[in-house]
Short mmCIF file of C-alpha atoms and ligand atoms in Angstrom, two decimals:
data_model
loop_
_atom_site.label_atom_id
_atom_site.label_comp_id
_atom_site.label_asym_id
_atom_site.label_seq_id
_atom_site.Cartn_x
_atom_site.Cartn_y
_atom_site.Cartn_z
CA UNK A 1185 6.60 -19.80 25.20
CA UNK A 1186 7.55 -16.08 25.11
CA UNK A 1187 7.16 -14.45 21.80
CA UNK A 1188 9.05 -10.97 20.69
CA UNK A 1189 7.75 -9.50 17.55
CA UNK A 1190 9.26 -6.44 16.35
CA UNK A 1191 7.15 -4.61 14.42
CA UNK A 1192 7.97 -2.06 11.39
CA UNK A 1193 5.12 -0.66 9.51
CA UNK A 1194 4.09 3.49 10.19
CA UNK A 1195 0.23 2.19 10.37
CA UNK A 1196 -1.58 0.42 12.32
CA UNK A 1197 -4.43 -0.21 9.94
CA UNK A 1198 -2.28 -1.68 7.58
CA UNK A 1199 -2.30 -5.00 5.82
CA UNK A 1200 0.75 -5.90 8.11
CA UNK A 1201 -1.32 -4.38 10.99
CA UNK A 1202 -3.81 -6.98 10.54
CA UNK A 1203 -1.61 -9.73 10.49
CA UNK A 1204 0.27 -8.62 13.55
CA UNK A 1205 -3.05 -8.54 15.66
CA UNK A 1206 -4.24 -11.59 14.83
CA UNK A 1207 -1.12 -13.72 15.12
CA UNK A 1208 -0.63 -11.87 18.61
CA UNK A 1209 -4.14 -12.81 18.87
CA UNK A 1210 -3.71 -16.57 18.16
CA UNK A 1211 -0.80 -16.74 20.22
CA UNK A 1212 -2.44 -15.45 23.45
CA UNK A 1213 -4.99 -17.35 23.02
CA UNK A 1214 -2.91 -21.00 22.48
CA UNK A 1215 -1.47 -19.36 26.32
CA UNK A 1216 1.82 -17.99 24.75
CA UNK A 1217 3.11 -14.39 26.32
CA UNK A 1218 3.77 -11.86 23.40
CA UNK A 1219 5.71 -8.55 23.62
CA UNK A 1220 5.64 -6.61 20.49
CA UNK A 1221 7.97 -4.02 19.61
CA UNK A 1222 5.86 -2.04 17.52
CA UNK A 1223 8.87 0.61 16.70
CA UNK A 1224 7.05 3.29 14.66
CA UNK A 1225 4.49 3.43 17.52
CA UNK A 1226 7.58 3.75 20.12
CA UNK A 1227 9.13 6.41 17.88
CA UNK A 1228 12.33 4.35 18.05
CA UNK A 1229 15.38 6.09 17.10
CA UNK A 1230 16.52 4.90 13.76
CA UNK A 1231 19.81 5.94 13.21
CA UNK A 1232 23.19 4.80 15.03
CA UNK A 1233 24.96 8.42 16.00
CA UNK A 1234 27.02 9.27 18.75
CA UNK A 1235 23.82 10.02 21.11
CA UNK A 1236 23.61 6.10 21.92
CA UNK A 1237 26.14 6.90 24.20
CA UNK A 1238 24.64 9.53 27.40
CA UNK A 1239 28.13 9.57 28.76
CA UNK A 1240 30.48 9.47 26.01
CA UNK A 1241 33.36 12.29 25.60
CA UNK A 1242 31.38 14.27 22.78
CA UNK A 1243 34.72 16.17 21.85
CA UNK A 1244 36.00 12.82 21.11
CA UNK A 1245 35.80 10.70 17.97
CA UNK A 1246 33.29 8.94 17.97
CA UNK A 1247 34.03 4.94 16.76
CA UNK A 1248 30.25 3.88 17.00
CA UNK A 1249 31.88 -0.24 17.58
CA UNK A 1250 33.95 0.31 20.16
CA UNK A 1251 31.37 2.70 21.85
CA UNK A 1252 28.85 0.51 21.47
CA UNK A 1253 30.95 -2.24 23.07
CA UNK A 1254 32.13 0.45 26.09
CA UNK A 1255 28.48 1.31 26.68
CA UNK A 1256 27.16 -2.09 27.02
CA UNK A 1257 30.17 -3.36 29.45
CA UNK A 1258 30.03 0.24 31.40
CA UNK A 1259 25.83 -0.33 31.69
CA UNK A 1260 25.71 2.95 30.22
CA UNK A 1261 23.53 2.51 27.21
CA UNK A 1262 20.19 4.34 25.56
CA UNK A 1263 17.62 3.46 27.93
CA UNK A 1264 15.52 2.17 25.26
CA UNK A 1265 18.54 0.18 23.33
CA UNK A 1266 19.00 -1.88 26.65
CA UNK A 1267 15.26 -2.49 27.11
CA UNK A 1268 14.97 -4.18 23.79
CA UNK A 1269 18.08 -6.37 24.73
CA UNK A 1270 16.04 -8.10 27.81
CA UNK A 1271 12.95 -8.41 25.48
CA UNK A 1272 15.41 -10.21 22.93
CA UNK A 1273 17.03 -12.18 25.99
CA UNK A 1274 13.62 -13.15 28.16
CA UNK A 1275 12.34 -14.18 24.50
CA UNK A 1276 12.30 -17.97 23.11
CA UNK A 1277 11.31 -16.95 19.63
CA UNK A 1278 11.85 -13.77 17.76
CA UNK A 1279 9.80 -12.49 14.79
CA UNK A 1280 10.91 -9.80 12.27
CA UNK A 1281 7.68 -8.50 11.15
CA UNK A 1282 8.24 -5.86 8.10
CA UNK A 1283 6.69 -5.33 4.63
CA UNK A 1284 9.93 -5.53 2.18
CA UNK A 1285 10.67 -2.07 1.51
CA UNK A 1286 13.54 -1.73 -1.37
CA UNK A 1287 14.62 -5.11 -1.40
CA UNK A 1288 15.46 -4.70 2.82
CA UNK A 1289 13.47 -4.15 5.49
CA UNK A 1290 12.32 -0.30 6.63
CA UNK A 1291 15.10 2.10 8.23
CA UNK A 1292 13.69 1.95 11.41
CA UNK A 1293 14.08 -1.82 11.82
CA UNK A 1294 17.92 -1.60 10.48
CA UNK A 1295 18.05 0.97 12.74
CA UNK A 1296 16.81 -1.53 15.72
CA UNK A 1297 19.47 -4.31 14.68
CA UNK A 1298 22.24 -1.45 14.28
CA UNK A 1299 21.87 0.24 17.72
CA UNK A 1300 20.28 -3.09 19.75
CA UNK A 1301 22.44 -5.98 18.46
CA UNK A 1302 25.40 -4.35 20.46
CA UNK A 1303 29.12 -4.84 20.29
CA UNK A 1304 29.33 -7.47 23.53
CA UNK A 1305 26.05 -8.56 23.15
CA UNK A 1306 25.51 -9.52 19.75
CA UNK A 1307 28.43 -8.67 18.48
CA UNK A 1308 32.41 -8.83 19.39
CA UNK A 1309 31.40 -11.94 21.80
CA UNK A 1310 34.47 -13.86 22.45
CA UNK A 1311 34.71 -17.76 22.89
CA UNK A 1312 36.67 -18.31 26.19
CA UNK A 1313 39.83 -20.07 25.85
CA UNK A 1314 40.20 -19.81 22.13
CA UNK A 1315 40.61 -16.69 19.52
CA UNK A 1316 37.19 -17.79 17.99
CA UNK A 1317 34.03 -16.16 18.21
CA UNK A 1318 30.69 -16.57 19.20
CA UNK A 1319 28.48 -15.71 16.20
CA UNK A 1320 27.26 -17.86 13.53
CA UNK A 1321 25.21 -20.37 15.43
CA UNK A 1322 26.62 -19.27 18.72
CA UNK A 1323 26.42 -16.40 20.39
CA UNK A 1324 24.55 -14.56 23.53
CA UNK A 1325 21.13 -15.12 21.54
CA UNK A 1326 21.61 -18.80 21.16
CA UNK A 1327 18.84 -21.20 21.97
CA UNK A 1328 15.67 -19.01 20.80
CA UNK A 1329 14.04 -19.51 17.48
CA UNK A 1330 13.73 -16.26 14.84
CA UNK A 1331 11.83 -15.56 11.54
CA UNK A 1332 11.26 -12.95 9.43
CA UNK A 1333 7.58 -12.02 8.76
CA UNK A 1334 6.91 -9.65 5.42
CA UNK A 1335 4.83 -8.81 2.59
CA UNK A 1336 5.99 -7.92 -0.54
CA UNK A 1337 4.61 -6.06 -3.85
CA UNK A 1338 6.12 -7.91 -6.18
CA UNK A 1339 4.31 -11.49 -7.14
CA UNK A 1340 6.07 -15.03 -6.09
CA UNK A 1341 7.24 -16.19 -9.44
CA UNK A 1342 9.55 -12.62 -9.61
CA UNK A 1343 11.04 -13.79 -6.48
CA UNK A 1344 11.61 -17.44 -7.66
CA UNK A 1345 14.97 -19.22 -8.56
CA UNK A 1346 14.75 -16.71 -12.19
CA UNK A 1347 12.58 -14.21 -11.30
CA UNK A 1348 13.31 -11.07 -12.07
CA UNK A 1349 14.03 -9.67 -8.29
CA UNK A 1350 16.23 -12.65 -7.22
CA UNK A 1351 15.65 -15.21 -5.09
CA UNK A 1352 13.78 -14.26 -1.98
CA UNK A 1353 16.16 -16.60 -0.22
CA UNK A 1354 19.00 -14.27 -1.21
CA UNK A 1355 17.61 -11.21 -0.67
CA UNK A 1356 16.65 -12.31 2.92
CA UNK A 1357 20.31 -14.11 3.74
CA UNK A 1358 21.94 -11.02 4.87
CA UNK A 1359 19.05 -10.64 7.47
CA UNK A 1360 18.25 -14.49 8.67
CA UNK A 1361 22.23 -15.24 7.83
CA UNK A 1362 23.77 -12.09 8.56
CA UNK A 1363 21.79 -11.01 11.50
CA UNK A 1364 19.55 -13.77 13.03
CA UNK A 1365 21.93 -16.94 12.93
CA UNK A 1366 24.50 -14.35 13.16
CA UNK A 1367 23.68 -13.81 17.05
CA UNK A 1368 23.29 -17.43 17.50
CA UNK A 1369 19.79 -17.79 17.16
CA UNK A 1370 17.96 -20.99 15.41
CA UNK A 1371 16.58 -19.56 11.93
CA UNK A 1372 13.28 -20.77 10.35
CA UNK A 1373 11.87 -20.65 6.84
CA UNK A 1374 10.45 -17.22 6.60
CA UNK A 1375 6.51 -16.08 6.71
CA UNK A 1376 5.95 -14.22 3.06
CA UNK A 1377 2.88 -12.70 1.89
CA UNK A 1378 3.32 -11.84 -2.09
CA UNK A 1379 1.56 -9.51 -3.80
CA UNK A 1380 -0.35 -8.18 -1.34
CA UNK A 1381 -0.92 -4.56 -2.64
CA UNK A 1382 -4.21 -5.21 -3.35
CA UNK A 1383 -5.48 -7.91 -1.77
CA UNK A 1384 -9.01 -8.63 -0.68
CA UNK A 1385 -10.51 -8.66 2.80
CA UNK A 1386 -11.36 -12.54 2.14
CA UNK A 1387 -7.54 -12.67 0.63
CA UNK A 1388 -6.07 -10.82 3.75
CA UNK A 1389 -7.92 -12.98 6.79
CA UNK A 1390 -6.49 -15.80 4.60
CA UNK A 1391 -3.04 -14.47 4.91
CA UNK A 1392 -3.32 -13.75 8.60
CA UNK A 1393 -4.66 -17.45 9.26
CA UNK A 1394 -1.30 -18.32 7.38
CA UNK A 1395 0.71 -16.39 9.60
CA UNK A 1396 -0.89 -17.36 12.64
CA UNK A 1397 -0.35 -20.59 12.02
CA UNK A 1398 3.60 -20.21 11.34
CA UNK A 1399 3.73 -17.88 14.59
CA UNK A 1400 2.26 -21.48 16.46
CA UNK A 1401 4.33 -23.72 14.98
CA UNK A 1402 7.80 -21.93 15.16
CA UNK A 1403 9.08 -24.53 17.20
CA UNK A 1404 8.30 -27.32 15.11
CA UNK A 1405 9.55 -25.93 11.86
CA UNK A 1406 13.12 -27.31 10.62
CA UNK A 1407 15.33 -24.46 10.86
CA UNK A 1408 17.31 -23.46 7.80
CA UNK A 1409 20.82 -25.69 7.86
CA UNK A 1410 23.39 -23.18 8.06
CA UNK A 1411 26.56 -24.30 8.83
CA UNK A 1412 27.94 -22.45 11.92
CA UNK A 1413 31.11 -20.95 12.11
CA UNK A 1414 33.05 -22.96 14.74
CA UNK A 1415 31.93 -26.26 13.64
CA UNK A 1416 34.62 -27.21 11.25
CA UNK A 1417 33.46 -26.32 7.69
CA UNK A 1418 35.43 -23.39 7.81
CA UNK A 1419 38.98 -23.12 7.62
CA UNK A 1420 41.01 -20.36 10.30
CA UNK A 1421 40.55 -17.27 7.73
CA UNK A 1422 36.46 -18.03 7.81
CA UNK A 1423 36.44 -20.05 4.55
CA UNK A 1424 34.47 -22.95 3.50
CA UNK A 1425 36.63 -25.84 2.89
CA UNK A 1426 36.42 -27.61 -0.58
CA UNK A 1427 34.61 -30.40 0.31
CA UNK A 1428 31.45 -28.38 1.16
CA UNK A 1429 30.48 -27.32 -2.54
CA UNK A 1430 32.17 -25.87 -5.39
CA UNK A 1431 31.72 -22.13 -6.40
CA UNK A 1432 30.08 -19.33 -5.01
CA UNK A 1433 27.10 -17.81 -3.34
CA UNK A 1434 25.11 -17.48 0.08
CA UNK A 1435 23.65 -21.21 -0.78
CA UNK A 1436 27.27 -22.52 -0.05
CA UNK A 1437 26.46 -21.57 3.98
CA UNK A 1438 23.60 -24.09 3.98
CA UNK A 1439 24.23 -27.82 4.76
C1 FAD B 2047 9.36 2.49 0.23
C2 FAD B 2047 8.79 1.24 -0.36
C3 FAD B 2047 9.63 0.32 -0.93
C4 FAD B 2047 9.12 -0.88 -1.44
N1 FAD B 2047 9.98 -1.79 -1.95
C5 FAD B 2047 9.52 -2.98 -2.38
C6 FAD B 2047 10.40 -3.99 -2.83
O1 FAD B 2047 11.63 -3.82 -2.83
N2 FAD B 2047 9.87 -5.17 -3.26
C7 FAD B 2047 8.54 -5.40 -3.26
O2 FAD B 2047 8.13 -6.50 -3.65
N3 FAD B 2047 7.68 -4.47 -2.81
C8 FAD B 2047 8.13 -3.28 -2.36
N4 FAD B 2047 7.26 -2.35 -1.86
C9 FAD B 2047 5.85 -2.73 -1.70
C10 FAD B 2047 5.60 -3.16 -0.27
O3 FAD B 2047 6.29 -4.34 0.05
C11 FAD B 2047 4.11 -3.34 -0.04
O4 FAD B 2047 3.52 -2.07 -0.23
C12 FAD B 2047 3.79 -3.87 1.33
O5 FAD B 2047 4.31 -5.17 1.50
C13 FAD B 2047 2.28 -3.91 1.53
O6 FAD B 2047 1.99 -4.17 2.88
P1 FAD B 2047 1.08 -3.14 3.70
O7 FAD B 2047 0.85 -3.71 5.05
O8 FAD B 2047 1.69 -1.77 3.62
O9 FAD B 2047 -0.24 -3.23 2.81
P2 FAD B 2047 -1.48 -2.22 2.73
O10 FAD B 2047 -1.21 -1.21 1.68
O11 FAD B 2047 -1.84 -1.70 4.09
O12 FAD B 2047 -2.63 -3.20 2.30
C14 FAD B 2047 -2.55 -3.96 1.10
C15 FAD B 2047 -3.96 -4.25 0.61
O13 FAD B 2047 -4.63 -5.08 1.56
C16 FAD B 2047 -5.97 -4.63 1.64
N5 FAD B 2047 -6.63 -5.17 2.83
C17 FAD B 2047 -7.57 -6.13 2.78
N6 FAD B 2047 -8.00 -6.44 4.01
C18 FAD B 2047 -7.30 -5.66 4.87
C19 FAD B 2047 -7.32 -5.51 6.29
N7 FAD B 2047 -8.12 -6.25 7.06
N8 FAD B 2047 -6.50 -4.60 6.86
C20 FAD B 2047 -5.65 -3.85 6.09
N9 FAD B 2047 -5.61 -3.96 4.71
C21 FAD B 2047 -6.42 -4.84 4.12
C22 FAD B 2047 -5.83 -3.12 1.59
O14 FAD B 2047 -7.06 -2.52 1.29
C23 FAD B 2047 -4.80 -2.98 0.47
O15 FAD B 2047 -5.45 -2.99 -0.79
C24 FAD B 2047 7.73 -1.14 -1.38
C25 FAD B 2047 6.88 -0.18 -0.82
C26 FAD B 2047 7.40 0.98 -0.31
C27 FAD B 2047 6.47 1.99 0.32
#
């Protein structure tokens, strides 16, 4: 299988450095190819502006959707913005590897999603022969399995059902809902590693062990149920009907 991980952490000799070697590690070695998108080291451009676009009218307003959308139907985008489309395309699984940085992942990786997940291409996808779209367990991305990867300060019970942060499973919907399944792509439980601040050498090969492991068995992991858009649990202004659950919340979006 062909493994993408996209990388955000500015050091390599990080605890997430070590993780990321030895899962890329374990995967080569079980025969899998691995590209990593290790952003920081690539000095990828984090913020969406107008110069995504080499051969847009500068004088002109710049609507970063629909110039987004011209540049990837025109073959005119960043260099670098298209390259990390064929990684995401030639890839059958797709890791978000961050350490949870105010509740979100790192600028650089929202910068990644914002300027890579194009309008056309992950985004603004049309269904032929119907005013539906493709997004929301379809979309150009469909078929390849994603998960997030991160570490987090904060201990597990914080992140539980009344812990203090939230749920983790809400504070990562907008990225494996919102993002992932989004684009079409088949959504597994996510890799965490709490409390890592200060954890041990013995404590840390322990961790990347874990994470190896989940990086091998990606495609034999149940994905999370979401219900996709087209499917019929939603009515024609994007609602969930009744009979799917009562009040309110991103669980509602999970069958
Ligand atoms: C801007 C910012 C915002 C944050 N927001 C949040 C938040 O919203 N929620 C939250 O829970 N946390 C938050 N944090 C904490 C953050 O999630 C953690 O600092 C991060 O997950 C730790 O991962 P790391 O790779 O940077 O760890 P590191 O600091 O690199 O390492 C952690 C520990 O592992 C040890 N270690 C043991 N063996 C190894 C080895 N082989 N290689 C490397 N290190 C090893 C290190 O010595 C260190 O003590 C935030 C941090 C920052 C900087």
């Amino acid at each position: 299988m062909r493994y993408l991980i996209v990388f955000a952490h500015p050091e390599p000799r990080s605890l997430n450095g070590h993780l990321l070697r030895r899962g890329v590690a374990a995967l080569k070695a079980a025969g899998h190819e691995v590209v990593v998108s290790d952003l920081y080291a690539m000095g990828f451009k984090a913020v969406a502006d107008g110069r995504d676009f080499p051969e847009r009218d500068i004088g002109a307003r710049l609507v970063y959707h629909a110039e987004s959308g011209a540049a990837y139907a025109g073959g005119s985008q960043a260099p670098e913005v298209a390259a990390e489309q064929a990684k995401l395309l030639a890839a059958d699984a797709v890791v978000l590897h961050f350490p949870l940085w105010w509740f979100g992942m790192p600028a650089i990786l929202k910068g990644w999603v914002d300027r890579v997940f194009a309008t056309g291409f992950a985004i603004g996808v049309p269904k032929p022969g119907t005013r539906q779209w493709l997004r929301y367990g379809e979309g150009n991305l469909a078929g390849r399995r994603a998960m997030i990867a991160c570490t987090t300060g904060g201990r597990a019970p914080q992140y539980g059902a009344r812990g203090v942060h939230g749920p983790i499973r809400d504070i990562l919907f907008p990225i494996n809902h919102g993002m992932l399944f989004y684009t079409g792509m088949t959504v597994i439980e996510p890799f965490i590693g709490y409390r890592v601040v200060r954890a041990s050498t013995t404590e840390a090969d322990a961790l990347a062990d874990a994470y190896a492991a989940r990086l091998l068995g990606m495609f034999d992991a149940p994905p999370i149920a979401y219900r996709s858009e087209n499917g019929g649990a939603y009515d024609e202004e994007q609602r969930l009907a009744p009979e799917y659950g009562e009040g309110e919340g991103f669980s509602l979006h999970e069958g």
